[in-house]
Short mmCIF file of C-alpha atoms and ligand atoms in Angstrom, two decimals:
data_model
loop_
_atom_site.label_atom_id
_atom_site.label_comp_id
_atom_site.label_asym_id
_atom_site.label_seq_id
_atom_site.Cartn_x
_atom_site.Cartn_y
_atom_site.Cartn_z
CA MET A 536 68.43 107.86 102.02
CA ALA A 537 68.90 104.18 100.62
CA GLU A 538 68.21 101.51 103.26
CA PHE A 539 71.48 100.34 104.77
CA ASP A 540 72.52 96.10 106.72
CA VAL A 541 75.84 95.70 107.25
CA GLU A 542 75.14 92.10 107.22
CA VAL A 543 73.33 91.62 104.47
CA VAL A 544 75.49 94.19 102.42
CA PHE A 545 78.83 91.38 103.99
CA THR A 546 77.74 89.06 102.91
CA VAL A 547 77.19 90.87 99.23
CA ALA A 548 80.32 92.06 98.96
CA LEU A 549 82.25 88.96 100.45
CA LYS A 550 81.46 86.74 97.65
CA ALA A 551 81.77 89.60 95.82
CA VAL A 552 85.70 89.92 96.76
CA LYS A 553 86.24 85.89 96.42
CA ASP A 554 84.47 85.91 92.80
CA ALA A 555 86.94 88.83 91.74
CA GLY A 556 90.21 86.61 93.83
CA GLU A 557 89.38 83.97 90.79
CA ILE A 558 89.69 86.65 88.30
CA ILE A 559 92.96 87.66 88.87
CA LYS A 560 94.36 84.30 89.99
CA GLU A 561 93.23 82.32 86.21
CA ALA A 562 94.89 85.63 85.14
CA PHE A 563 97.98 85.84 87.63
CA TYR A 564 100.90 84.12 85.90
CA LYS A 565 99.38 84.75 82.55
CA LYS A 566 101.54 87.32 80.68
CA LYS A 567 99.65 90.49 80.96
CA ALA A 568 97.97 93.23 77.54
CA VAL A 569 99.73 96.13 79.66
CA LEU A 570 98.68 99.86 79.57
CA THR A 571 99.59 103.07 80.75
CA LYS A 572 97.43 106.17 82.66
CA SER A 573 99.61 109.39 84.02
CA CYS A 574 103.16 107.79 83.15
CA ALA A 575 104.89 104.85 82.14
CA VAL A 576 104.63 103.29 85.96
CA ASP A 577 101.22 104.23 86.61
CA LEU A 578 99.70 100.86 84.89
CA VAL A 579 96.74 99.10 83.91
CA THR A 580 95.23 96.04 82.92
CA GLU A 581 92.81 94.08 81.56
CA THR A 582 92.36 92.50 85.17
CA ASP A 583 91.24 95.25 86.45
CA GLN A 584 88.59 96.60 84.66
CA ALA A 585 87.26 93.40 84.74
CA VAL A 586 87.63 92.98 87.99
CA GLU A 587 85.69 96.10 88.47
CA LYS A 588 83.04 96.51 86.35
CA MET A 589 82.56 93.08 87.75
CA LEU A 590 81.59 94.19 91.50
CA ILE A 591 79.88 97.56 90.07
CA GLY A 592 77.43 94.48 88.30
CA ARG A 593 76.87 93.59 91.85
CA ILE A 594 75.99 96.23 93.11
CA LYS A 595 73.87 97.13 90.95
CA GLU A 596 72.22 94.25 90.70
CA ASN A 597 71.75 93.42 94.32
CA PHE A 598 71.86 97.83 96.40
CA PRO A 599 70.29 99.93 92.52
CA ASN A 600 70.37 102.87 95.32
CA HIS A 601 73.90 102.41 96.77
CA MET A 602 76.57 104.68 95.66
CA PHE A 603 80.28 103.92 94.07
CA ILE A 604 83.42 105.02 93.76
CA GLY A 605 86.29 102.80 92.21
CA GLU A 606 89.72 103.53 90.79
CA GLU A 607 89.17 102.58 86.94
CA SER A 608 85.00 104.15 87.30
CA VAL A 609 86.89 107.63 87.59
CA ALA A 610 90.21 107.07 85.71
CA ALA A 611 87.91 106.73 83.00
CA GLY A 612 86.11 109.73 83.74
CA GLU A 613 83.36 109.61 86.80
CA LYS A 614 82.70 111.17 90.27
CA CYS A 615 84.94 110.62 92.97
CA ASP A 616 82.21 112.29 94.93
CA LEU A 617 81.49 111.08 98.89
CA THR A 618 78.24 110.99 99.46
CA ASP A 619 76.51 110.42 103.37
CA GLU A 620 74.90 107.72 100.86
CA PRO A 621 75.42 104.19 101.18
CA THR A 622 78.92 104.26 99.01
CA TRP A 623 80.94 101.26 97.76
CA ILE A 624 84.98 101.80 97.37
CA VAL A 625 87.24 99.92 95.27
CA ASP A 626 90.19 99.40 94.63
CA PRO A 627 90.42 96.04 91.76
CA VAL A 628 93.27 95.31 92.08
CA ASP A 629 95.68 96.70 94.37
CA GLY A 630 99.32 96.26 92.97
CA THR A 631 98.87 96.48 89.39
CA MET A 632 102.77 96.77 89.46
CA ASN A 633 103.43 93.37 91.17
CA PHE A 634 100.03 91.56 89.07
CA VAL A 635 101.56 92.88 86.32
CA HIS A 636 105.11 90.87 86.96
CA SER A 637 102.88 87.65 89.04
CA PHE A 638 104.84 89.08 92.15
CA PRO A 639 101.99 86.99 94.87
CA HIS A 640 101.25 90.83 96.53
CA SER A 641 98.62 91.92 95.45
CA CYS A 642 94.62 92.55 96.22
CA ILE A 643 91.28 93.21 96.06
CA SER A 644 89.84 96.49 98.82
CA LEU A 645 86.52 96.97 98.84
CA ALA A 646 85.08 98.72 101.52
CA VAL A 647 81.52 100.17 101.97
CA LEU A 648 80.89 103.30 103.56
CA TYR A 649 77.27 104.80 105.27
CA HIS A 650 77.36 108.84 106.27
CA LYS A 651 80.92 108.53 105.35
CA ASP A 652 81.69 105.47 108.47
CA ILE A 653 83.89 102.77 107.82
CA HIS A 654 81.44 100.11 107.04
CA ILE A 655 82.81 97.62 106.10
CA GLY A 656 86.87 96.73 105.34
CA ILE A 657 87.67 94.16 103.21
CA ILE A 658 91.33 92.90 101.81
CA TYR A 659 91.51 89.74 99.75
CA ASN A 660 95.04 87.81 98.19
CA PRO A 661 93.91 85.63 96.37
CA ILE A 662 97.32 83.81 96.05
CA LEU A 663 98.13 83.64 99.06
CA ASP A 664 93.80 82.62 100.28
CA GLN A 665 94.04 86.00 102.51
CA MET A 666 91.43 87.41 103.23
CA PHE A 667 91.64 90.33 105.69
CA THR A 668 87.89 91.55 106.74
CA ALA A 669 86.44 94.08 109.61
CA LYS A 670 82.93 95.13 110.77
CA LEU A 671 83.32 98.64 112.26
CA GLY A 672 82.91 97.58 116.24
CA GLN A 673 83.27 94.28 115.45
CA GLY A 674 87.13 94.01 115.65
CA ALA A 675 89.43 92.97 112.19
CA PHE A 676 89.97 88.91 111.41
CA LEU A 677 92.47 87.61 108.90
CA ASN A 678 90.70 84.01 107.22
CA ASP A 679 87.82 84.83 109.52
CA LYS A 680 90.93 84.72 113.14
CA PRO A 681 90.89 88.29 115.18
CA ILE A 682 93.84 89.56 114.62
CA ARG A 683 95.76 92.49 115.94
CA ALA A 684 98.19 95.27 115.63
CA SER A 685 101.46 95.16 117.24
CA GLU A 686 102.04 96.33 120.73
CA GLU A 687 105.52 98.11 119.48
CA THR A 688 106.17 101.51 120.19
CA GLU A 689 110.15 102.18 120.05
CA LEU A 690 110.80 103.18 116.20
CA GLY A 691 114.28 102.17 116.73
CA LYS A 692 112.23 98.51 116.88
CA SER A 693 109.79 99.24 114.33
CA LEU A 694 109.70 97.72 110.70
CA VAL A 695 108.38 100.47 108.82
CA ILE A 696 106.60 100.25 105.13
CA ALA A 697 107.42 103.25 103.01
CA GLU A 698 106.00 103.06 99.37
CA PHE A 699 108.49 104.93 96.40
CA GLY A 700 104.44 105.93 94.28
CA THR A 701 104.52 105.77 90.91
CA ASN A 702 105.48 109.67 89.82
CA ARG A 703 108.22 110.08 88.43
CA ASP A 704 108.78 113.87 88.52
CA LEU A 705 112.38 114.40 90.58
CA GLN A 706 111.00 117.25 91.88
CA LYS A 707 108.52 114.46 94.09
CA MET A 708 111.10 111.20 93.63
CA GLU A 709 113.79 113.52 95.91
CA SER A 710 111.45 115.00 98.20
CA VAL A 711 110.21 110.30 98.30
CA LEU A 712 113.63 109.41 98.86
CA LYS A 713 114.09 112.43 102.18
CA ASN A 714 111.45 110.35 104.51
CA ILE A 715 113.29 107.07 103.36
CA THR A 716 117.26 108.63 104.08
CA ALA A 717 115.52 110.00 107.13
CA LEU A 718 113.91 106.74 108.54
CA MET A 719 116.69 104.31 107.88
CA ASN A 720 118.64 104.57 110.45
CA LYS A 721 116.03 105.32 112.70
CA VAL A 722 113.78 102.08 112.71
CA HIS A 723 114.19 98.73 112.58
CA GLY A 724 113.41 98.06 109.07
CA LEU A 725 112.29 99.84 106.39
CA ARG A 726 110.31 97.96 103.50
CA ALA A 727 108.64 99.21 100.36
CA MET A 728 105.90 96.02 99.37
CA GLY A 729 103.90 98.20 96.27
CA SER A 730 100.77 97.29 97.78
CA ALA A 731 99.10 100.38 100.31
CA ALA A 732 95.52 97.83 101.06
CA LEU A 733 97.94 94.85 101.90
CA ASN A 734 100.65 97.69 104.20
CA MET A 735 97.36 98.59 106.08
CA ALA A 736 96.51 94.24 106.38
CA SER A 737 101.02 93.89 107.83
CA VAL A 738 100.45 96.49 110.18
CA ALA A 739 96.77 95.25 111.08
CA SER A 740 97.94 92.31 111.68
CA GLY A 741 101.52 92.64 113.45
CA GLY A 742 104.06 92.13 110.78
CA ALA A 743 104.85 95.97 110.02
CA ASP A 744 104.69 98.75 112.67
CA CYS A 745 103.91 101.60 110.71
CA TYR A 746 103.15 102.75 106.75
CA PHE A 747 102.68 105.67 105.00
CA GLU A 748 101.92 106.83 102.18
CA TYR A 749 102.05 110.49 100.32
CA GLY A 750 99.44 110.60 96.80
CA ILE A 751 97.16 107.06 97.58
CA HIS A 752 93.66 107.62 96.99
CA VAL A 753 90.53 107.12 98.76
CA TRP A 754 90.72 103.29 97.39
CA ASP A 755 94.34 101.74 98.53
CA ILE A 756 92.88 103.20 101.50
CA ALA A 757 89.22 103.03 102.98
CA ALA A 758 89.44 98.90 104.09
CA GLY A 759 92.06 99.32 105.25
CA THR A 760 91.54 101.82 108.07
CA LEU A 761 88.74 100.35 109.18
CA ILE A 762 91.11 96.70 109.14
CA VAL A 763 94.11 98.78 111.47
CA ARG A 764 92.15 100.89 113.54
CA GLU A 765 89.73 97.44 115.06
CA ALA A 766 92.84 96.13 115.65
CA GLY A 767 93.21 98.33 117.59
CA GLY A 768 95.74 100.65 114.86
CA VAL A 769 95.28 104.25 114.49
CA CYS A 770 95.27 105.70 111.03
CA ILE A 771 95.99 109.55 111.12
CA ASP A 772 96.80 112.18 109.02
CA THR A 773 100.22 113.31 107.55
CA GLU A 774 100.98 116.12 110.14
CA GLY A 775 98.78 114.15 112.95
CA GLY A 776 95.48 114.78 113.50
CA PRO A 777 91.83 113.73 112.50
CA LEU A 778 92.16 111.26 108.83
CA ASP A 779 90.67 112.74 106.35
CA LEU A 780 90.13 110.00 103.89
CA MET A 781 90.09 111.81 100.60
CA SER A 782 93.28 113.77 101.44
CA ARG A 783 95.54 111.51 99.53
CA ARG A 784 97.81 111.54 102.80
CA MET A 785 97.83 108.66 105.32
CA ILE A 786 100.02 107.48 108.27
CA CYS A 787 99.22 104.26 110.04
CA ALA A 788 100.75 102.60 113.28
CA SER A 789 100.43 100.60 115.99
CA SER A 790 99.95 103.65 118.05
CA GLU A 791 99.50 106.78 118.08
CA LYS A 792 103.46 106.97 120.29
CA LEU A 793 104.98 105.25 117.23
CA ALA A 794 103.68 107.65 114.63
CA LEU A 795 103.90 111.11 115.89
CA GLN A 796 107.80 109.69 116.10
CA ILE A 797 107.33 109.44 112.65
CA ILE A 798 105.48 111.64 111.51
CA PRO A 799 108.50 115.08 112.41
CA LEU A 800 110.43 113.30 110.23
CA LEU A 801 109.01 113.59 107.14
CA THR A 802 109.15 116.53 104.89
CA GLN A 803 107.06 115.57 102.20
CA LEU A 804 104.99 118.15 101.19
CA LYS A 805 100.84 118.41 102.82
CA LEU A 806 99.39 118.90 100.08
CA GLU A 807 102.43 117.16 97.47
CA ARG A 808 99.55 114.53 95.08
CA ASP A 809 101.18 111.77 93.04
C1 IPD B 2343 99.17 101.19 93.72
C2 IPD B 2343 100.51 100.48 95.20
C3 IPD B 2343 101.00 101.23 95.61
C4 IPD B 2343 101.04 102.59 96.25
C5 IPD B 2343 100.53 104.14 95.01
C6 IPD B 2343 99.10 103.06 94.32
P1 IPD B 2343 97.68 100.40 92.49
O1 IPD B 2343 97.59 101.32 93.86
O2 IPD B 2343 98.90 99.95 96.46
O3 IPD B 2343 101.44 100.42 96.47
O4 IPD B 2343 102.28 103.11 96.48
O5 IPD B 2343 100.69 104.70 95.58
O6 IPD B 2343 98.64 103.68 93.83
O7 IPD B 2343 98.02 101.71 91.02
O8 IPD B 2343 98.44 99.82 92.43
O9 IPD B 2343 96.23 100.49 92.51
CA1 CA B 2344 96.29 102.36 90.10
CA1 CA B 2345 95.32 100.82 94.54
CA1 CA B 2346 94.20 99.26 91.47
#
């Protein structure tokens, strides 16, 4: 079993994320060469790949025994297995569609797990210079200041974030719209901002009260899960019950009471993939 000192790992992770932020900032307002993956709206750019490559390099250099799960590495055929070893989970650019359009709502999302527990979560929007961090049991922070999820428990007073996802299959789009229609006249406001990690950071810092999505991946939600929980919020399965990070569905909220009011309104299939 590899050594795991959370403070040492956090220091390296934070520096790596800040450096990754420089790569994103440098490219942000330039024209990007865009490639597609599973479909026409599932995008990847040179920046996604460059950030992931840099982060893998940092991990290998500092912690040669640590494991790594990264969105673009998995897309290139790497395995997506979560073991008990220290494992870095990376989304190099979360909100690639926003990044491509220079819509300033993209971030780096990085989590470090050990024995499958999330010990470190970092989400960084370099354009707005917002650095969200959490260490297990030590609270959640935005630019070093403590953050808390909202106190809201009433659905009618809640700002809820949903996402449309990247699947353009008719049936999938209909089920996404059914959820949105079911919620629309019951919530205070509905939003779709295009970054799972920043959605979770918004719940953690009290700007939104709830966010849910089907079809998300472990790299979209691992860091956000720790940050939301350390800020006093909850992250659970969309059926209620404990969250499985690999299950590709999640709801997070300022309180379980609020999440449990939303869950019965969601009709998207439990195991539906994007
Ligand atoms: C996507 C974003 C988006 C969410 C998708 C994710 P990416 O991540 O987080 O908000 O709706 O499910 O795949 O591809 O931009 O890293
Ligand atoms: Ca992607
Ligand atoms: Ca993502
Ligand atoms: Ca990504």
